[in-house]
Amino acid sequence: MSTPQGLHHVEINVHNLSRTKAFYGWLMDELGYDVFQEWDNGISYKNGSAYLVFTQTEENYKQFSFHRKHTGLNHLAFWAKSRAHVEHLRVQLNVNKVPFLYNDQYPFAGGEGHYALFFEDPDRIKIEIVAPR
């Protein structure tokens, strides 16, 4: 039996768990993640051996909001299945009125040959969806 390697999980505190679940529910499904665990103050989505956890920020810690330019998490990047999948997600996000980042440079805002879509979640965490080459 081999020992798993790589990323085990990432846990993110969120300002409004209900809003986060509504935002990520369909996106995680599109990206091949399944609901792994769900409890009153959190939810996790799993893909392979790694999972992503969202937990409700405790009331006495809500005074400061997230900003990716501060020390800590800058963004989350996920693989899409293809460039067509990135385009599909872009349409779905647009229908849901999710504002895009770097829209004027789409789809190569990450550099030449790096086909990706950038946007923010409800807590302003930057999300990147990357197409394989």
PDB file of C-alpha atoms in Angstrom:
ATOM      1  CA  MET A   1       0.000   0.000   0.000  1.00  0.00           C
ATOM      2  CA  SER A   2       1.402   3.393  -0.941  1.00  0.00           C
ATOM      3  CA  THR A   3       1.176   6.580   1.096  1.00  0.00           C
ATOM      4  CA  PRO A   4      -0.827   9.384  -0.585  1.00  0.00           C
ATOM      5  CA  GLN A   5       1.177  12.418  -1.660  1.00  0.00           C
ATOM      6  CA  GLY A   6       0.371  15.969  -2.666  1.00  0.00           C
ATOM      7  CA  LEU A   7      -2.223  18.311  -1.274  1.00  0.00           C
ATOM      8  CA  HIS A   8      -4.564  16.789   1.327  1.00  0.00           C
ATOM      9  CA  HIS A   9      -7.028  19.661   1.811  1.00  0.00           C
ATOM     10  CA  VAL A  10      -7.495  23.420   1.988  1.00  0.00           C
ATOM     11  CA  GLU A  11      -9.912  24.981   4.492  1.00  0.00           C
ATOM     12  CA  ILE A  12     -11.322  28.462   3.978  1.00  0.00           C
ATOM     13  CA  ASN A  13     -13.398  30.470   6.444  1.00  0.00           C
ATOM     14  CA  VAL A  14     -16.238  32.309   4.693  1.00  0.00           C
ATOM     15  CA  HIS A  15     -18.388  35.267   5.671  1.00  0.00           C
ATOM     16  CA  ASN A  16     -21.709  33.696   4.634  1.00  0.00           C
ATOM     17  CA  LEU A  17     -21.795  29.903   4.298  1.00  0.00           C
ATOM     18  CA  SER A  18     -25.194  29.831   2.551  1.00  0.00           C
ATOM     19  CA  ARG A  19     -23.984  32.248  -0.129  1.00  0.00           C
ATOM     20  CA  THR A  20     -20.744  30.289  -0.527  1.00  0.00           C
ATOM     21  CA  LYS A  21     -22.607  26.975  -0.923  1.00  0.00           C
ATOM     22  CA  ALA A  22     -24.848  28.510  -3.597  1.00  0.00           C
ATOM     23  CA  PHE A  23     -21.812  29.869  -5.452  1.00  0.00           C
ATOM     24  CA  TYR A  24     -19.587  26.778  -5.277  1.00  0.00           C
ATOM     25  CA  GLY A  25     -22.211  24.021  -5.456  1.00  0.00           C
ATOM     26  CA  TRP A  26     -22.626  23.984  -9.229  1.00  0.00           C
ATOM     27  CA  LEU A  27     -19.002  25.017  -9.899  1.00  0.00           C
ATOM     28  CA  MET A  28     -17.516  22.149  -7.906  1.00  0.00           C
ATOM     29  CA  ASP A  29     -19.819  19.718  -9.716  1.00  0.00           C
ATOM     30  CA  GLU A  30     -18.676  21.132 -13.081  1.00  0.00           C
ATOM     31  CA  LEU A  31     -15.034  20.680 -12.053  1.00  0.00           C
ATOM     32  CA  GLY A  32     -15.489  17.066 -10.985  1.00  0.00           C
ATOM     33  CA  TYR A  33     -15.749  17.584  -7.213  1.00  0.00           C
ATOM     34  CA  ASP A  34     -18.380  15.809  -5.124  1.00  0.00           C
ATOM     35  CA  VAL A  35     -19.787  16.870  -1.779  1.00  0.00           C
ATOM     36  CA  PHE A  36     -17.590  15.036   0.713  1.00  0.00           C
ATOM     37  CA  GLN A  37     -18.857  16.201   4.104  1.00  0.00           C
ATOM     38  CA  GLU A  38     -21.566  18.620   5.213  1.00  0.00           C
ATOM     39  CA  TRP A  39     -22.395  19.908   8.685  1.00  0.00           C
ATOM     40  CA  ASP A  40     -24.133  22.953  10.200  1.00  0.00           C
ATOM     41  CA  ASN A  41     -21.113  25.230   9.871  1.00  0.00           C
ATOM     42  CA  GLY A  42     -19.369  23.825   6.836  1.00  0.00           C
ATOM     43  CA  ILE A  43     -19.165  21.830   3.642  1.00  0.00           C
ATOM     44  CA  SER A  44     -16.337  20.081   1.802  1.00  0.00           C
ATOM     45  CA  TYR A  45     -15.918  19.010  -1.812  1.00  0.00           C
ATOM     46  CA  LYS A  46     -13.592  16.186  -2.841  1.00  0.00           C
ATOM     47  CA  ASN A  47     -11.805  15.284  -6.061  1.00  0.00           C
ATOM     48  CA  GLY A  48      -9.513  12.289  -5.828  1.00  0.00           C
ATOM     49  CA  SER A  49      -7.721  12.329  -2.486  1.00  0.00           C
ATOM     50  CA  ALA A  50      -7.758  16.127  -2.059  1.00  0.00           C
ATOM     51  CA  TYR A  51     -10.631  18.166  -0.755  1.00  0.00           C
ATOM     52  CA  LEU A  52     -11.678  21.784  -0.300  1.00  0.00           C
ATOM     53  CA  VAL A  53     -13.465  22.855   2.902  1.00  0.00           C
ATOM     54  CA  PHE A  54     -15.577  25.968   3.485  1.00  0.00           C
ATOM     55  CA  THR A  55     -16.492  26.839   7.077  1.00  0.00           C
ATOM     56  CA  GLN A  56     -18.596  29.644   8.493  1.00  0.00           C
ATOM     57  CA  THR A  57     -16.458  32.375  10.060  1.00  0.00           C
ATOM     58  CA  GLU A  58     -17.260  32.786  13.726  1.00  0.00           C
ATOM     59  CA  GLU A  59     -19.183  35.995  14.506  1.00  0.00           C
ATOM     60  CA  ASN A  60     -16.405  37.597  16.578  1.00  0.00           C
ATOM     61  CA  TYR A  61     -13.943  37.225  13.651  1.00  0.00           C
ATOM     62  CA  LYS A  62     -16.140  38.740  10.912  1.00  0.00           C
ATOM     63  CA  GLN A  63     -14.983  42.335  11.431  1.00  0.00           C
ATOM     64  CA  PHE A  64     -12.142  41.964   8.916  1.00  0.00           C
ATOM     65  CA  SER A  65     -12.850  40.730   5.412  1.00  0.00           C
ATOM     66  CA  PHE A  66     -10.576  38.815   3.069  1.00  0.00           C
ATOM     67  CA  HIS A  67      -8.308  40.500   0.532  1.00  0.00           C
ATOM     68  CA  ARG A  68      -5.995  38.486  -1.691  1.00  0.00           C
ATOM     69  CA  LYS A  69      -3.294  41.183  -1.642  1.00  0.00           C
ATOM     70  CA  HIS A  70      -2.712  40.688   2.111  1.00  0.00           C
ATOM     71  CA  THR A  71      -0.402  37.989   3.410  1.00  0.00           C
ATOM     72  CA  GLY A  72      -2.013  34.588   2.934  1.00  0.00           C
ATOM     73  CA  LEU A  73      -4.039  32.991   0.188  1.00  0.00           C
ATOM     74  CA  ASN A  74      -3.867  34.770  -3.177  1.00  0.00           C
ATOM     75  CA  HIS A  75      -6.113  32.536  -5.269  1.00  0.00           C
ATOM     76  CA  LEU A  76      -7.366  29.043  -6.000  1.00  0.00           C
ATOM     77  CA  ALA A  77      -6.721  27.496  -9.416  1.00  0.00           C
ATOM     78  CA  PHE A  78      -8.644  24.535 -10.808  1.00  0.00           C
ATOM     79  CA  TRP A  79      -8.170  22.438 -13.941  1.00  0.00           C
ATOM     80  CA  ALA A  80     -10.907  22.547 -16.555  1.00  0.00           C
ATOM     81  CA  LYS A  81     -11.389  19.572 -18.871  1.00  0.00           C
ATOM     82  CA  SER A  82     -10.646  21.607 -22.002  1.00  0.00           C
ATOM     83  CA  ARG A  83     -10.797  25.073 -23.529  1.00  0.00           C
ATOM     84  CA  ALA A  84     -14.413  24.362 -24.439  1.00  0.00           C
ATOM     85  CA  HIS A  85     -15.076  23.609 -20.774  1.00  0.00           C
ATOM     86  CA  VAL A  86     -13.565  26.989 -19.804  1.00  0.00           C
ATOM     87  CA  GLU A  87     -15.887  28.641 -22.339  1.00  0.00           C
ATOM     88  CA  HIS A  88     -18.877  26.754 -20.934  1.00  0.00           C
ATOM     89  CA  LEU A  89     -18.031  27.887 -17.402  1.00  0.00           C
ATOM     90  CA  ARG A  90     -17.584  31.466 -18.617  1.00  0.00           C
ATOM     91  CA  VAL A  91     -21.111  31.428 -20.051  1.00  0.00           C
ATOM     92  CA  GLN A  92     -22.538  29.950 -16.839  1.00  0.00           C
ATOM     93  CA  LEU A  93     -20.747  32.493 -14.655  1.00  0.00           C
ATOM     94  CA  ASN A  94     -21.924  35.316 -16.906  1.00  0.00           C
ATOM     95  CA  VAL A  95     -25.541  34.094 -16.651  1.00  0.00           C
ATOM     96  CA  ASN A  96     -25.124  34.193 -12.861  1.00  0.00           C
ATOM     97  CA  LYS A  97     -23.704  37.733 -13.112  1.00  0.00           C
ATOM     98  CA  VAL A  98     -20.325  36.799 -11.644  1.00  0.00           C
ATOM     99  CA  PRO A  99     -17.883  39.564 -12.602  1.00  0.00           C
ATOM    100  CA  PHE A 100     -14.725  38.490 -14.379  1.00  0.00           C
ATOM    101  CA  LEU A 101     -11.199  39.631 -13.610  1.00  0.00           C
ATOM    102  CA  TYR A 102      -8.860  40.678 -16.433  1.00  0.00           C
ATOM    103  CA  ASN A 103     -11.725  40.353 -18.923  1.00  0.00           C
ATOM    104  CA  ASP A 104      -9.906  42.596 -21.409  1.00  0.00           C
ATOM    105  CA  GLN A 105      -7.078  40.031 -21.544  1.00  0.00           C
ATOM    106  CA  TYR A 106      -9.246  36.887 -21.676  1.00  0.00           C
ATOM    107  CA  PRO A 107      -8.308  34.062 -22.216  1.00  0.00           C
ATOM    108  CA  PHE A 108      -4.564  34.760 -21.920  1.00  0.00           C
ATOM    109  CA  ALA A 109      -4.424  37.001 -18.837  1.00  0.00           C
ATOM    110  CA  GLY A 110      -2.111  34.427 -17.241  1.00  0.00           C
ATOM    111  CA  GLY A 111       0.361  34.685 -20.121  1.00  0.00           C
ATOM    112  CA  GLU A 112       0.787  33.494 -23.667  1.00  0.00           C
ATOM    113  CA  GLY A 113      -0.506  29.956 -24.099  1.00  0.00           C
ATOM    114  CA  HIS A 114      -2.061  29.917 -20.590  1.00  0.00           C
ATOM    115  CA  TYR A 115      -5.773  29.622 -21.405  1.00  0.00           C
ATOM    116  CA  ALA A 116      -7.634  30.590 -18.244  1.00  0.00           C
ATOM    117  CA  LEU A 117     -10.640  32.351 -16.782  1.00  0.00           C
ATOM    118  CA  PHE A 118     -10.384  34.538 -13.663  1.00  0.00           C
ATOM    119  CA  PHE A 119     -13.183  35.684 -11.335  1.00  0.00           C
ATOM    120  CA  GLU A 120     -13.960  36.165  -7.634  1.00  0.00           C
ATOM    121  CA  ASP A 121     -16.153  34.206  -5.252  1.00  0.00           C
ATOM    122  CA  PRO A 122     -18.604  35.960  -2.867  1.00  0.00           C
ATOM    123  CA  ASP A 123     -15.768  36.648  -0.369  1.00  0.00           C
ATOM    124  CA  ARG A 124     -13.579  38.069  -3.159  1.00  0.00           C
ATOM    125  CA  ILE A 125     -11.261  35.049  -3.273  1.00  0.00           C
ATOM    126  CA  LYS A 126      -9.809  34.953  -6.768  1.00  0.00           C
ATOM    127  CA  ILE A 127     -10.600  31.780  -8.710  1.00  0.00           C
ATOM    128  CA  GLU A 128      -8.715  30.662 -11.805  1.00  0.00           C
ATOM    129  CA  ILE A 129      -9.983  27.950 -14.159  1.00  0.00           C
ATOM    130  CA  VAL A 130      -7.167  26.640 -16.373  1.00  0.00           C
ATOM    131  CA  ALA A 131      -7.504  24.639 -19.587  1.00  0.00           C
ATOM    132  CA  PRO A 132      -4.963  21.889 -20.214  1.00  0.00           C
ATOM    133  CA  ARG A 133      -2.620  22.487 -23.137  1.00  0.00           C
TER     134      ARG A 133
END
